[in-house]
mmCIF file of C-alpha atoms and ligand atoms in Angstrom:
data_model
loop_
_atom_site.group_PDB
_atom_site.id
_atom_site.type_symbol
_atom_site.label_atom_id
_atom_site.label_comp_id
_atom_site.label_asym_id
_atom_site.label_seq_id
_atom_site.Cartn_x
_atom_site.Cartn_y
_atom_site.Cartn_z
ATOM 1 C CA MET A 1 -128.708 35.015 -3.318
ATOM 2 C CA PRO A 2 -126.654 32.288 -5.017
ATOM 3 C CA PHE A 3 -123.077 31.975 -3.782
ATOM 4 C CA LYS A 4 -120.204 32.786 -6.086
ATOM 5 C CA GLN A 5 -118.787 29.470 -7.278
ATOM 6 C CA ARG A 6 -115.315 28.878 -5.919
ATOM 7 C CA VAL A 7 -113.094 25.809 -5.671
ATOM 8 C CA PHE A 8 -110.963 25.196 -2.586
ATOM 9 C CA SER A 9 -108.779 22.224 -1.721
ATOM 10 C CA GLY A 10 -105.635 21.433 0.240
ATOM 11 C CA VAL A 11 -102.791 18.941 0.444
ATOM 12 C CA GLN A 12 -100.746 18.278 3.578
ATOM 13 C CA PRO A 13 -96.967 18.639 3.488
ATOM 14 C CA THR A 14 -96.509 15.386 5.392
ATOM 15 C CA GLY A 15 -94.151 13.359 3.218
ATOM 16 C CA ASN A 16 -93.818 11.983 -0.283
ATOM 17 C CA LEU A 17 -96.601 12.994 -2.612
ATOM 18 C CA HIS A 18 -97.871 9.896 -4.363
ATOM 19 C CA LEU A 19 -99.997 8.742 -7.269
ATOM 20 C CA GLY A 20 -103.126 8.762 -5.053
ATOM 21 C CA ASN A 21 -102.645 12.447 -4.236
ATOM 22 C CA TYR A 22 -102.126 13.129 -7.935
ATOM 23 C CA LEU A 23 -105.066 11.165 -9.367
ATOM 24 C CA GLY A 24 -107.476 11.755 -6.462
ATOM 25 C CA ALA A 25 -106.736 15.440 -5.986
ATOM 26 C CA ILE A 26 -104.043 17.432 -7.845
ATOM 27 C CA LYS A 27 -104.988 16.263 -11.373
ATOM 28 C CA LYS A 28 -108.563 17.397 -10.640
ATOM 29 C CA PHE A 29 -107.269 20.733 -9.330
ATOM 30 C CA VAL A 30 -105.643 21.286 -12.713
ATOM 31 C CA GLU A 31 -108.753 20.337 -14.684
ATOM 32 C CA LEU A 32 -111.037 22.650 -12.675
ATOM 33 C CA GLN A 33 -108.968 25.745 -13.428
ATOM 34 C CA ASP A 34 -110.764 26.461 -16.686
ATOM 35 C CA ARG A 35 -114.225 26.468 -15.142
ATOM 36 C CA TYR A 36 -113.806 28.015 -11.672
ATOM 37 C CA ASP A 37 -111.812 30.449 -9.581
ATOM 38 C CA CYS A 38 -109.621 28.112 -7.571
ATOM 39 C CA ILE A 39 -107.724 28.326 -4.291
ATOM 40 C CA TYR A 40 -105.198 25.567 -3.608
ATOM 41 C CA CYS A 41 -103.576 25.402 -0.216
ATOM 42 C CA VAL A 42 -100.587 23.606 1.273
ATOM 43 C CA VAL A 43 -102.128 22.817 4.653
ATOM 44 C CA ASP A 44 -99.128 23.030 6.965
ATOM 45 C CA MET A 45 -101.325 23.571 10.046
ATOM 46 C CA HIS A 46 -103.017 20.238 9.387
ATOM 47 C CA ALA A 47 -99.626 18.593 9.005
ATOM 48 C CA ILE A 48 -98.575 19.368 12.586
ATOM 49 C CA THR A 49 -101.545 17.445 14.011
ATOM 50 C CA VAL A 50 -98.975 14.633 13.959
ATOM 51 C CA TRP A 51 -95.313 15.319 14.759
ATOM 52 C CA GLN A 52 -93.323 16.969 11.944
ATOM 53 C CA ASP A 53 -89.640 17.731 12.075
ATOM 54 C CA PRO A 54 -89.502 21.544 11.537
ATOM 55 C CA ALA A 55 -86.811 21.559 8.836
ATOM 56 C CA GLU A 56 -88.574 18.698 7.049
ATOM 57 C CA LEU A 57 -91.923 20.549 7.220
ATOM 58 C CA THR A 58 -90.396 23.566 5.482
ATOM 59 C CA LYS A 59 -88.951 21.304 2.788
ATOM 60 C CA THR A 60 -92.157 19.343 2.171
ATOM 61 C CA THR A 61 -94.205 22.563 2.070
ATOM 62 C CA ARG A 62 -91.998 23.691 -0.826
ATOM 63 C CA GLU A 63 -92.271 20.243 -2.435
ATOM 64 C CA VAL A 64 -96.074 20.265 -2.416
ATOM 65 C CA THR A 65 -96.023 23.795 -3.853
ATOM 66 C CA ALA A 66 -93.616 22.580 -6.540
ATOM 67 C CA ALA A 67 -95.996 19.711 -7.323
ATOM 68 C CA PHE A 68 -98.914 22.123 -7.757
ATOM 69 C CA LEU A 69 -96.847 24.165 -10.183
ATOM 70 C CA ALA A 70 -95.304 21.174 -11.994
ATOM 71 C CA CYS A 71 -98.741 19.615 -12.550
ATOM 72 C CA GLY A 72 -99.908 22.812 -14.222
ATOM 73 C CA ILE A 73 -101.743 24.969 -11.689
ATOM 74 C CA ASP A 74 -101.417 28.597 -12.753
ATOM 75 C CA PRO A 75 -100.543 30.741 -9.702
ATOM 76 C CA LYS A 76 -101.405 33.948 -11.526
ATOM 77 C CA ARG A 77 -104.955 33.078 -12.534
ATOM 78 C CA HIS A 78 -105.615 31.142 -9.309
ATOM 79 C CA ILE A 79 -104.259 31.166 -5.769
ATOM 80 C CA ILE A 80 -101.546 28.892 -4.360
ATOM 81 C CA PHE A 81 -100.469 29.512 -0.745
ATOM 82 C CA ASN A 82 -99.662 27.856 2.563
ATOM 83 C CA GLN A 83 -102.311 27.844 5.250
ATOM 84 C CA SER A 84 -100.306 29.250 8.182
ATOM 85 C CA GLN A 85 -99.738 32.543 6.343
ATOM 86 C CA VAL A 86 -103.459 33.363 6.543
ATOM 87 C CA HIS A 87 -104.387 33.484 10.227
ATOM 88 C CA GLU A 88 -108.113 33.668 9.490
ATOM 89 C CA HIS A 89 -108.094 29.866 9.018
ATOM 90 C CA ALA A 90 -107.232 29.426 12.698
ATOM 91 C CA GLU A 91 -109.670 32.116 13.797
ATOM 92 C CA LEU A 92 -112.619 30.636 11.958
ATOM 93 C CA ALA A 93 -111.632 27.144 13.124
ATOM 94 C CA TRP A 94 -112.082 28.327 16.712
ATOM 95 C CA VAL A 95 -115.614 29.534 15.971
ATOM 96 C CA PHE A 96 -116.291 26.157 14.307
ATOM 97 C CA ASN A 97 -114.925 24.306 17.348
ATOM 98 C CA CYS A 98 -117.798 25.968 19.140
ATOM 99 C CA VAL A 99 -120.347 25.082 16.429
ATOM 100 C CA ALA A 100 -119.392 21.428 15.836
ATOM 101 C CA ARG A 101 -120.551 18.859 18.404
ATOM 102 C CA VAL A 102 -118.315 16.346 20.151
ATOM 103 C CA GLY A 103 -120.634 13.591 18.924
ATOM 104 C CA TRP A 104 -119.979 14.604 15.311
ATOM 105 C CA LEU A 105 -116.213 14.481 15.720
ATOM 106 C CA ASN A 106 -116.416 11.147 17.548
ATOM 107 C CA ARG A 107 -117.727 9.575 14.351
ATOM 108 C CA MET A 108 -114.743 10.606 12.193
ATOM 109 C CA THR A 109 -112.972 7.495 10.928
ATOM 110 C CA GLN A 110 -109.745 9.320 9.979
ATOM 111 C CA PHE A 111 -109.172 10.256 13.628
ATOM 112 C CA LYS A 112 -109.742 6.673 14.699
ATOM 113 C CA GLU A 113 -107.310 5.389 12.054
ATOM 114 C CA LYS A 114 -104.609 7.979 12.667
ATOM 115 C CA ALA A 115 -104.858 7.948 16.449
ATOM 116 C CA GLY A 116 -104.672 4.155 16.414
ATOM 117 C CA LYS A 117 -104.754 2.237 19.671
ATOM 118 C CA ASP A 118 -103.127 4.951 21.769
ATOM 119 C CA ARG A 119 -105.960 7.451 21.396
ATOM 120 C CA GLU A 120 -105.283 9.184 24.731
ATOM 121 C CA ASN A 121 -101.920 10.203 23.375
ATOM 122 C CA ALA A 122 -103.165 11.689 20.064
ATOM 123 C CA SER A 123 -102.938 15.473 19.747
ATOM 124 C CA VAL A 124 -106.064 17.543 20.355
ATOM 125 C CA GLY A 125 -105.353 19.073 16.946
ATOM 126 C CA LEU A 126 -105.801 15.683 15.279
ATOM 127 C CA TYR A 127 -109.225 15.407 16.906
ATOM 128 C CA VAL A 128 -110.444 18.833 15.736
ATOM 129 C CA TYR A 129 -108.746 18.520 12.326
ATOM 130 C CA PRO A 130 -112.142 18.409 10.537
ATOM 131 C CA ASP A 131 -113.179 21.755 12.091
ATOM 132 C CA LEU A 132 -110.041 23.378 10.701
ATOM 133 C CA MET A 133 -110.741 21.763 7.333
ATOM 134 C CA ALA A 134 -114.262 23.233 7.368
ATOM 135 C CA ALA A 135 -112.724 26.633 8.168
ATOM 136 C CA ASP A 136 -110.216 26.284 5.298
ATOM 137 C CA ILE A 137 -113.039 25.898 2.810
ATOM 138 C CA LEU A 138 -115.586 28.242 4.336
ATOM 139 C CA VAL A 139 -113.263 31.150 5.066
ATOM 140 C CA TYR A 140 -113.383 31.553 1.254
ATOM 141 C CA ARG A 141 -117.049 30.545 1.180
ATOM 142 C CA GLY A 142 -115.882 27.746 -1.142
ATOM 143 C CA THR A 143 -118.622 25.916 -3.027
ATOM 144 C CA HIS A 144 -116.721 23.006 -4.649
ATOM 145 C CA VAL A 145 -114.033 20.815 -3.104
ATOM 146 C CA PRO A 146 -112.099 18.274 -5.190
ATOM 147 C CA VAL A 147 -110.820 15.520 -2.859
ATOM 148 C CA GLY A 148 -110.150 11.798 -2.749
ATOM 149 C CA GLU A 149 -112.808 9.444 -1.441
ATOM 150 C CA ASP A 150 -111.172 9.295 2.007
ATOM 151 C CA GLN A 151 -112.148 12.931 2.651
ATOM 152 C CA LYS A 152 -115.871 12.457 1.947
ATOM 153 C CA GLN A 153 -116.791 12.187 5.626
ATOM 154 C CA HIS A 154 -114.902 15.394 6.502
ATOM 155 C CA LEU A 155 -116.707 17.216 3.691
ATOM 156 C CA GLU A 156 -120.046 16.072 5.088
ATOM 157 C CA LEU A 157 -118.999 17.465 8.461
ATOM 158 C CA ALA A 158 -118.075 20.785 6.816
ATOM 159 C CA ARG A 159 -121.589 20.928 5.352
ATOM 160 C CA ASP A 160 -123.091 20.171 8.770
ATOM 161 C CA ILE A 161 -121.026 22.951 10.352
ATOM 162 C CA ALA A 162 -122.044 25.441 7.648
ATOM 163 C CA GLN A 163 -125.687 24.473 8.066
ATOM 164 C CA LYS A 164 -125.629 24.719 11.873
ATOM 165 C CA PHE A 165 -123.857 28.095 11.747
ATOM 166 C CA ASN A 166 -126.478 29.355 9.291
ATOM 167 C CA ASN A 167 -129.284 28.071 11.560
ATOM 168 C CA ASP A 168 -127.868 29.092 14.946
ATOM 169 C CA PHE A 169 -127.068 32.607 13.782
ATOM 170 C CA GLY A 170 -129.976 32.909 11.313
ATOM 171 C CA ALA A 171 -131.433 36.088 12.810
ATOM 172 C CA SER A 172 -128.048 37.774 13.125
ATOM 173 C CA ILE A 173 -127.108 36.738 9.581
ATOM 174 C CA ALA A 174 -130.301 38.310 8.240
ATOM 175 C CA SER A 175 -129.877 41.474 10.314
ATOM 176 C CA HIS A 176 -126.409 41.938 8.869
ATOM 177 C CA GLY A 177 -127.835 41.795 5.357
ATOM 178 C CA PHE A 178 -126.787 38.287 4.274
ATOM 179 C CA ASP A 179 -130.195 36.824 3.392
ATOM 180 C CA ASP A 180 -130.854 33.558 5.161
ATOM 181 C CA ALA A 181 -127.503 31.780 4.701
ATOM 182 C CA PHE A 182 -124.009 33.107 5.249
ATOM 183 C CA PHE A 183 -122.038 29.981 4.342
ATOM 184 C CA PRO A 184 -122.650 27.812 1.259
ATOM 185 C CA LEU A 185 -122.841 24.050 1.792
ATOM 186 C CA PRO A 186 -119.658 22.976 0.002
ATOM 187 C CA GLU A 187 -119.986 20.141 -2.487
ATOM 188 C CA PRO A 188 -117.364 17.443 -2.792
ATOM 189 C CA ILE A 189 -116.038 16.640 -6.265
ATOM 190 C CA ILE A 190 -115.133 12.950 -6.055
ATOM 191 C CA GLN A 191 -115.351 11.456 -9.532
ATOM 192 C CA GLY A 192 -113.588 9.203 -11.987
ATOM 193 C CA PRO A 193 -111.813 5.859 -11.881
ATOM 194 C CA ALA A 194 -109.203 6.684 -9.202
ATOM 195 C CA THR A 195 -110.893 8.396 -6.260
ATOM 196 C CA ARG A 196 -109.307 5.890 -3.882
ATOM 197 C CA VAL A 197 -105.970 4.599 -5.163
ATOM 198 C CA MET A 198 -104.932 1.547 -3.178
ATOM 199 C CA SER A 199 -101.514 0.392 -1.984
ATOM 200 C CA LEU A 200 -99.562 -1.565 -4.611
ATOM 201 C CA ARG A 201 -98.822 -4.189 -1.942
ATOM 202 C CA ASP A 202 -102.277 -4.571 -0.420
ATOM 203 C CA GLY A 203 -105.495 -3.882 -2.342
ATOM 204 C CA SER A 204 -107.416 -3.315 0.885
ATOM 205 C CA LYS A 205 -105.330 -0.326 2.083
ATOM 206 C CA LYS A 206 -105.288 3.208 0.687
ATOM 207 C CA MET A 207 -102.041 4.341 -0.933
ATOM 208 C CA SER A 208 -100.621 6.676 1.692
ATOM 209 C CA LYS A 209 -97.692 8.920 2.521
ATOM 210 C CA SER A 210 -97.342 7.374 5.942
ATOM 211 C CA GLU A 211 -97.063 3.682 4.898
ATOM 212 C CA PRO A 212 -93.494 2.534 5.741
ATOM 213 C CA SER A 213 -92.972 0.433 2.573
ATOM 214 C CA ASP A 214 -91.983 2.643 -0.362
ATOM 215 C CA TYR A 215 -93.087 -0.212 -2.653
ATOM 216 C CA SER A 216 -96.681 0.446 -1.606
ATOM 217 C CA ARG A 217 -96.802 3.719 -3.543
ATOM 218 C CA ILE A 218 -95.519 5.542 -6.605
ATOM 219 C CA ASN A 219 -94.075 8.890 -5.553
ATOM 220 C CA LEU A 220 -94.377 11.861 -7.886
ATOM 221 C CA THR A 221 -90.587 12.206 -7.741
ATOM 222 C CA ASP A 222 -89.842 8.537 -8.588
ATOM 223 C CA ASP A 223 -87.695 8.117 -11.681
ATOM 224 C CA ALA A 224 -88.584 5.808 -14.567
ATOM 225 C CA ASP A 225 -86.681 2.841 -13.080
ATOM 226 C CA ALA A 226 -88.406 3.139 -9.714
ATOM 227 C CA ILE A 227 -91.839 3.440 -11.348
ATOM 228 C CA ALA A 228 -91.137 0.365 -13.498
ATOM 229 C CA GLN A 229 -89.894 -1.708 -10.558
ATOM 230 C CA LYS A 230 -92.809 -0.816 -8.319
ATOM 231 C CA ILE A 231 -95.419 -1.587 -10.982
ATOM 232 C CA ARG A 232 -93.736 -4.898 -11.899
ATOM 233 C CA LYS A 233 -93.660 -5.914 -8.238
ATOM 234 C CA ALA A 234 -97.239 -4.748 -7.567
ATOM 235 C CA LYS A 235 -99.395 -7.492 -6.087
ATOM 236 C CA THR A 236 -101.789 -9.159 -8.552
ATOM 237 C CA ASP A 237 -103.577 -12.480 -8.904
ATOM 238 C CA PRO A 238 -102.731 -15.225 -11.422
ATOM 239 C CA ASP A 239 -105.765 -14.756 -13.701
ATOM 240 C CA ALA A 240 -105.913 -12.821 -16.963
ATOM 241 C CA LEU A 241 -107.707 -9.462 -16.969
ATOM 242 C CA PRO A 242 -111.496 -9.645 -17.352
ATOM 243 C CA SER A 243 -113.307 -8.058 -20.295
ATOM 244 C CA GLU A 244 -116.052 -6.488 -18.179
ATOM 245 C CA GLU A 245 -115.886 -4.215 -15.120
ATOM 246 C CA LYS A 246 -117.986 -6.679 -13.129
ATOM 247 C CA GLY A 247 -115.075 -9.122 -13.303
ATOM 248 C CA LEU A 248 -112.949 -6.683 -11.259
ATOM 249 C CA GLU A 249 -115.263 -6.693 -8.251
ATOM 250 C CA PRO A 250 -113.728 -9.583 -6.324
ATOM 251 C CA ARG A 251 -110.182 -8.626 -7.434
ATOM 252 C CA PRO A 252 -109.108 -5.432 -5.576
ATOM 253 C CA GLU A 253 -105.515 -5.404 -6.848
ATOM 254 C CA ALA A 254 -106.585 -5.821 -10.493
ATOM 255 C CA ASP A 255 -109.301 -3.204 -10.001
ATOM 256 C CA ASN A 256 -106.738 -0.779 -8.600
ATOM 257 C CA LEU A 257 -104.270 -1.134 -11.483
ATOM 258 C CA VAL A 258 -107.017 -0.842 -14.090
ATOM 259 C CA GLY A 259 -108.342 2.267 -12.334
ATOM 260 C CA ILE A 260 -104.857 3.801 -12.266
ATOM 261 C CA TYR A 261 -104.416 3.107 -15.984
ATOM 262 C CA ALA A 262 -107.809 4.624 -16.814
ATOM 263 C CA ALA A 263 -107.200 7.744 -14.724
ATOM 264 C CA LEU A 264 -103.700 8.324 -16.125
ATOM 265 C CA ASN A 265 -105.010 7.872 -19.652
ATOM 266 C CA GLY A 266 -108.124 10.007 -19.135
ATOM 267 C CA THR A 267 -110.452 7.108 -20.010
ATOM 268 C CA THR A 268 -112.701 4.693 -18.087
ATOM 269 C CA LYS A 269 -112.110 1.230 -16.629
ATOM 270 C CA ALA A 270 -114.471 -0.148 -19.287
ATOM 271 C CA ASP A 271 -112.252 1.359 -22.021
ATOM 272 C CA VAL A 272 -109.143 -0.197 -20.458
ATOM 273 C CA LEU A 273 -110.794 -3.621 -20.266
ATOM 274 C CA ARG A 274 -111.947 -3.364 -23.868
ATOM 275 C CA GLU A 275 -108.280 -3.033 -24.780
ATOM 276 C CA PHE A 276 -106.708 -5.438 -22.261
ATOM 277 C CA GLY A 277 -109.496 -7.950 -21.469
ATOM 278 C CA GLY A 278 -107.991 -11.462 -21.703
ATOM 279 C CA ALA A 279 -104.395 -10.172 -21.463
ATOM 280 C CA GLN A 280 -101.964 -11.423 -18.818
ATOM 281 C CA PHE A 281 -100.791 -9.019 -16.124
ATOM 282 C CA SER A 282 -97.247 -9.051 -17.510
ATOM 283 C CA THR A 283 -98.506 -7.471 -20.755
ATOM 284 C CA PHE A 284 -100.805 -5.024 -18.993
ATOM 285 C CA LYS A 285 -98.123 -4.002 -16.495
ATOM 286 C CA SER A 286 -95.666 -3.198 -19.315
ATOM 287 C CA SER A 287 -98.202 -0.856 -20.874
ATOM 288 C CA LEU A 288 -98.959 0.659 -17.462
ATOM 289 C CA VAL A 289 -95.247 1.304 -16.870
ATOM 290 C CA ASP A 290 -94.977 3.111 -20.225
ATOM 291 C CA LEU A 291 -98.056 5.202 -19.509
ATOM 292 C CA ALA A 292 -97.050 6.059 -15.928
ATOM 293 C CA VAL A 293 -93.516 7.026 -16.959
ATOM 294 C CA ALA A 294 -94.849 9.172 -19.812
ATOM 295 C CA LYS A 295 -97.307 11.007 -17.547
ATOM 296 C CA LEU A 296 -95.342 11.249 -14.285
ATOM 297 C CA GLY A 297 -91.763 11.571 -15.585
ATOM 298 C CA PRO A 298 -92.106 15.208 -16.721
ATOM 299 C CA ILE A 299 -93.891 16.153 -13.473
ATOM 300 C CA GLY A 300 -91.131 14.657 -11.312
ATOM 301 C CA ALA A 301 -88.429 16.359 -13.380
ATOM 302 C CA GLU A 302 -90.154 19.735 -13.152
ATOM 303 C CA MET A 303 -90.661 19.336 -9.380
ATOM 304 C CA LYS A 304 -86.941 18.683 -8.951
ATOM 305 C CA ARG A 305 -86.107 21.767 -11.002
ATOM 306 C CA LEU A 306 -88.499 23.944 -8.983
ATOM 307 C CA VAL A 307 -87.379 22.846 -5.502
ATOM 308 C CA ASP A 308 -83.843 23.874 -6.419
ATOM 309 C CA ASP A 309 -85.090 27.466 -6.347
ATOM 310 C CA PRO A 310 -86.746 27.895 -2.921
ATOM 311 C CA GLY A 311 -86.750 31.689 -3.343
ATOM 312 C CA HIS A 312 -89.109 31.372 -6.294
ATOM 313 C CA ILE A 313 -91.414 28.934 -4.435
ATOM 314 C CA ASP A 314 -91.536 31.133 -1.332
ATOM 315 C CA GLY A 315 -92.372 34.089 -3.589
ATOM 316 C CA VAL A 316 -95.327 32.196 -5.104
ATOM 317 C CA LEU A 317 -96.592 31.367 -1.595
ATOM 318 C CA ALA A 318 -96.169 34.942 -0.371
ATOM 319 C CA GLU A 319 -98.030 36.351 -3.334
ATOM 320 C CA GLY A 320 -100.819 33.777 -3.069
ATOM 321 C CA SER A 321 -101.139 34.321 0.681
ATOM 322 C CA GLY A 322 -101.579 38.054 0.145
ATOM 323 C CA ARG A 323 -104.459 37.454 -2.261
ATOM 324 C CA ALA A 324 -106.032 34.744 -0.083
ATOM 325 C CA ARG A 325 -105.870 37.004 2.976
ATOM 326 C CA VAL A 326 -108.009 39.665 1.298
ATOM 327 C CA ILE A 327 -110.882 37.216 0.788
ATOM 328 C CA ALA A 328 -110.450 35.521 4.176
ATOM 329 C CA ALA A 329 -110.355 38.831 6.055
ATOM 330 C CA GLU A 330 -113.620 39.907 4.494
ATOM 331 C CA THR A 331 -115.328 36.661 5.567
ATOM 332 C CA MET A 332 -113.887 36.881 9.076
ATOM 333 C CA LYS A 333 -115.097 40.456 9.566
ATOM 334 C CA ALA A 334 -118.609 39.356 8.699
ATOM 335 C CA VAL A 335 -118.345 36.292 10.969
ATOM 336 C CA LYS A 336 -117.293 38.508 13.874
ATOM 337 C CA ASP A 337 -120.266 40.804 13.291
ATOM 338 C CA ILE A 338 -122.624 37.829 13.014
ATOM 339 C CA VAL A 339 -121.301 36.180 16.199
ATOM 340 C CA GLY A 340 -121.340 39.495 18.100
ATOM 341 C CA PHE A 341 -117.630 40.085 18.601
ATOM 342 C CA ILE A 342 -116.687 43.786 18.853
ATOM 343 C CA ARG A 343 -114.063 44.732 16.291
ATOM 344 C CA SER A 344 -112.248 47.951 15.534
HETATM 345 P P1 ATP B 1 -101.567 11.571 5.146
HETATM 346 O O1 ATP B 1 -101.269 10.107 5.313
HETATM 347 O O2 ATP B 1 -100.542 12.486 5.760
HETATM 348 O O3 ATP B 1 -102.998 11.946 5.520
HETATM 349 P P2 ATP B 1 -102.415 11.541 2.369
HETATM 350 O O4 ATP B 1 -101.707 10.751 1.351
HETATM 351 O O5 ATP B 1 -103.758 11.068 2.840
HETATM 352 O O6 ATP B 1 -101.423 11.822 3.586
HETATM 353 P P3 ATP B 1 -103.431 14.258 2.242
HETATM 354 O O7 ATP B 1 -102.573 15.461 2.168
HETATM 355 O O8 ATP B 1 -104.115 13.927 3.537
HETATM 356 O O9 ATP B 1 -102.558 13.011 1.760
HETATM 357 O O10 ATP B 1 -104.545 14.338 1.116
HETATM 358 C C1 ATP B 1 -104.405 15.181 -0.031
HETATM 359 C C2 ATP B 1 -105.474 14.809 -1.037
HETATM 360 O O11 ATP B 1 -105.140 13.541 -1.624
HETATM 361 C C3 ATP B 1 -106.872 14.644 -0.444
HETATM 362 O O12 ATP B 1 -107.815 15.181 -1.345
HETATM 363 C C4 ATP B 1 -107.039 13.158 -0.331
HETATM 364 O O13 ATP B 1 -108.394 12.762 -0.374
HETATM 365 C C5 ATP B 1 -106.269 12.681 -1.551
HETATM 366 N N1 ATP B 1 -105.789 11.304 -1.399
HETATM 367 C C6 ATP B 1 -104.946 10.854 -0.440
HETATM 368 N N2 ATP B 1 -104.703 9.546 -0.614
HETATM 369 C C7 ATP B 1 -105.420 9.156 -1.712
HETATM 370 C C8 ATP B 1 -105.570 7.915 -2.411
HETATM 371 N N3 ATP B 1 -104.945 6.831 -2.003
HETATM 372 N N4 ATP B 1 -106.364 7.902 -3.495
HETATM 373 C C9 ATP B 1 -107.007 9.016 -3.919
HETATM 374 N N5 ATP B 1 -106.911 10.212 -3.314
HETATM 375 C C10 ATP B 1 -106.111 10.290 -2.220
HETATM 376 MG MG1 MG B 2 -104.817 12.141 4.362
#
């Protein structure tokens, strides 16, 4: 039996949303709305895998929700909610902790990067983060997951978990009337010219919420002046832009800015180079400022308007959580039957 197609993805309320989150994830969320049923989650339980000030966590949860709405996700046709309101995520994550192998988690590069040198002192939650992420997707039996390139490895792990669950419990799955597979193997959607937006200061590092220098990223709430300043100061090399994509290969900073331009404009890097090949960075950066301000300005303004009304945001999350819970509860009931847990 083919699985019903369903999109799931999440964003952590861990700080300032930036251009990487927008181009790598949220912009895709918006585009997928016309073709799929979509569930978009503010993953507050993931956020606390590293320390979060409680009042700040509440505020950033509302900010990410505001960003979803400001970018154009329709909370009536689709579902927007925060993870901790649907306890089935945590329940299924526990089952997946018992399906996933320590060896699998030991290979996860995000844990190594985030734990840094002091690994003994990292939270256990940070280590099992990918199991919770698999549960987020699979508790809705999600089939498609739009994410940035950095999440590819976690998506592969989610597929491995789904596959092992289906194998380990194969007989029980069949005896409960679910054919041979209970969980779909979720497919990542990682496409386009900006799947890994790099820092504006260092073309070898991903643009990130946690980087101390604000000049490394463009925040969705930056005003036109801040956007212009950050783009003008962005690191580049002294050469003119190439006319062919191949010319970008040894030039990570140029590649990044061209990719950003293409993604904001809905075109390809080749299109951008056809227009700007041979131009100096000063010319290209001016056009990039205009484009970025035109695209991001209205989003930032709408986010600011929305966060001024926390009652409305909390209402959207409550309503979305109620609808998410119905689907998640149905999956969890079946999982309990399959695993052999008595329920009443
Ligand atoms: P943190 O540093 O707290 O992990 P983050 O910026 O990585 O923050 P997440 O909430 O972990 O943000 O990720 C949300 C989505 O944004 C994910 O789909 C992720 O792949 C995507 N994403 C994050 N950074 C980038 C980037 N630099 N380029 C493209 N996509 C990105
Ligand atoms: Mg991240």
